[in-house]
Amino acid sequence: MPVLIKPEPFDPIAMQAAHEATLPTGSFGATASFIGTMRNVNEGDDVIGMMLEHYEGMTEKELEAVIHDAKQKWPIDDALIVHRVGAIEPGQPIVLTVVWSAHRAAAFDACRFLMEALKSRAPFWKKETLKDGSHRWVERNTPGY
Amino acid sequence: MPVLIKPEPFDPIAMQAAHEATLPTGSFGATASFIGTMRNVNEGDDVIGMMLEHYEGMTEKELEAVIHDAKQKWPIDDALIVHRVGAIEPGQPIVLTVVWSAHRAAAFDACRFLMEALKSRAPFWKKETLKDGSHRWVERNTPGY
Amino acid sequence: MVDPKSDMHMTIRVKFFASLREQIINPNTEVDGSQAKTIGDVWKLATDVPMPPHVLCSVNLEHQEPDAPVNDGDEVAFFPPITGG
Amino acid sequence: MVDPKSDMHMTIRVKFFASLREQIINPNTEVDGSQAKTIGDVWKLATDVPMPPHVLCSVNLEHQEPDAPVNDGDEVAFFPPITGG
């Protein structure tokens, strides 16, 4: 159940496929995945770039704890979290969460749980660069439910 | 917002990537996807194959209606449904639903809605082949919530 | 079976799917539209058995209840609970 | 700042992240562990300003409340609400 922090752009779909290839064929029936991608607009303003900061060590630990908690709550076969850090451009993926399970209810619930728990617990911070060259810290996340 | 019925095996991840490539960069922030895969066990029995029947014409119409309804309920940028029919082997994908949206709540909700609505409305029927060579129709779906 | 010389516009096409297709032996795949007011009437004209519980129905590719009206030229289908996805 | 000749085991390392790192000018990145019983004490030893509302804290990579105890050798971090994902 890997957790990966990526300082360079990553292809979430390729990573999902590569991890899935390590699982036994026919063992899981449901795969729920979520990809967060950087938009070129936030709160009505044009955004041209973003710096994503994290707390090395604690971030990985929290992401692993999030997966651990999901495993306690749902019968899941495997899970994957990938999160980008560093300088990000609009259109680039920021985060990937994937859950493989026998049935869809657990896959959907656990995948969404990973995202919400990650957003409330894992220390990441976004600083946006606007079109006029100014910078601002993102102060809160949008609601997840 | 395409709906595709596939009589041959398909690669859900490649189809998600290919459709995403047609969307404007930076326009969406959230992609939720679900893949249903044929398992090699169902209700405690070893399953070695499945025949998936559909009602040509009505199935496509219902899938399009499901996407239409999702668009009425959530602000979504695009959606994709792919569903396999015909002779299927364990490990092969059966269904893919993907929703692209600005924010994650709409993407998660709409993606799950597509699956639940599809399972209650779109005419598909599964007939399993068990390890001993016998056949049985699947009589009901597992609960989705 | 319908007389092949009858006006085709006076028939209702009938389809059965999945386990129902296997269970209903030699149904009529066309019935006389002038004798059927509802989907339930179509079932009676097409088969020799009572409609089982939980059978789903459609008219012209739309889900309908068994008491829904039918018209000449319609396509009526009967099928078991659906199990896709 | 801590006397560099002091025993390293008697210090608590202090980190600030994101907007807090930009706002807190020249904080102490090590404080004397013998003078700090809680995270709140560490803040007071490390900065000249009151702790803003909504600041989050951790000790040794675990989320903690400001009244949580600290010990020599701990790593204490302060950061604004997190905005990943």
Short mmCIF file of C-alpha atoms in Angstrom, two decimals, chain B residues 42-47 126-130 134-138:
data_model
loop_
_atom_site.label_atom_id
_atom_site.label_comp_id
_atom_site.label_asym_id
_atom_site.label_seq_id
_atom_site.Cartn_x
_atom_site.Cartn_y
_atom_site.Cartn_z
CA ASN B 42 -18.70 -14.82 -6.54
CA GLU B 43 -20.92 -15.77 -3.61
CA GLY B 44 -18.27 -18.22 -2.46
CA ASP B 45 -17.95 -20.10 -5.77
CA ASP B 46 -15.07 -20.17 -8.24
CA VAL B 47 -16.12 -18.44 -11.44
CA LYS B 126 -24.66 -11.51 -16.18
CA LYS B 127 -24.53 -15.27 -16.59
CA GLU B 128 -21.64 -16.95 -14.82
CA THR B 129 -19.82 -20.13 -15.73
CA LEU B 130 -18.63 -21.94 -12.62
CA SER B 134 -22.38 -25.17 -14.82
CA HIS B 135 -24.01 -21.84 -15.61
CA ARG B 136 -26.09 -19.51 -13.47
CA TRP B 137 -27.66 -16.12 -13.94
CA VAL B 138 -26.58 -13.51 -11.41
#
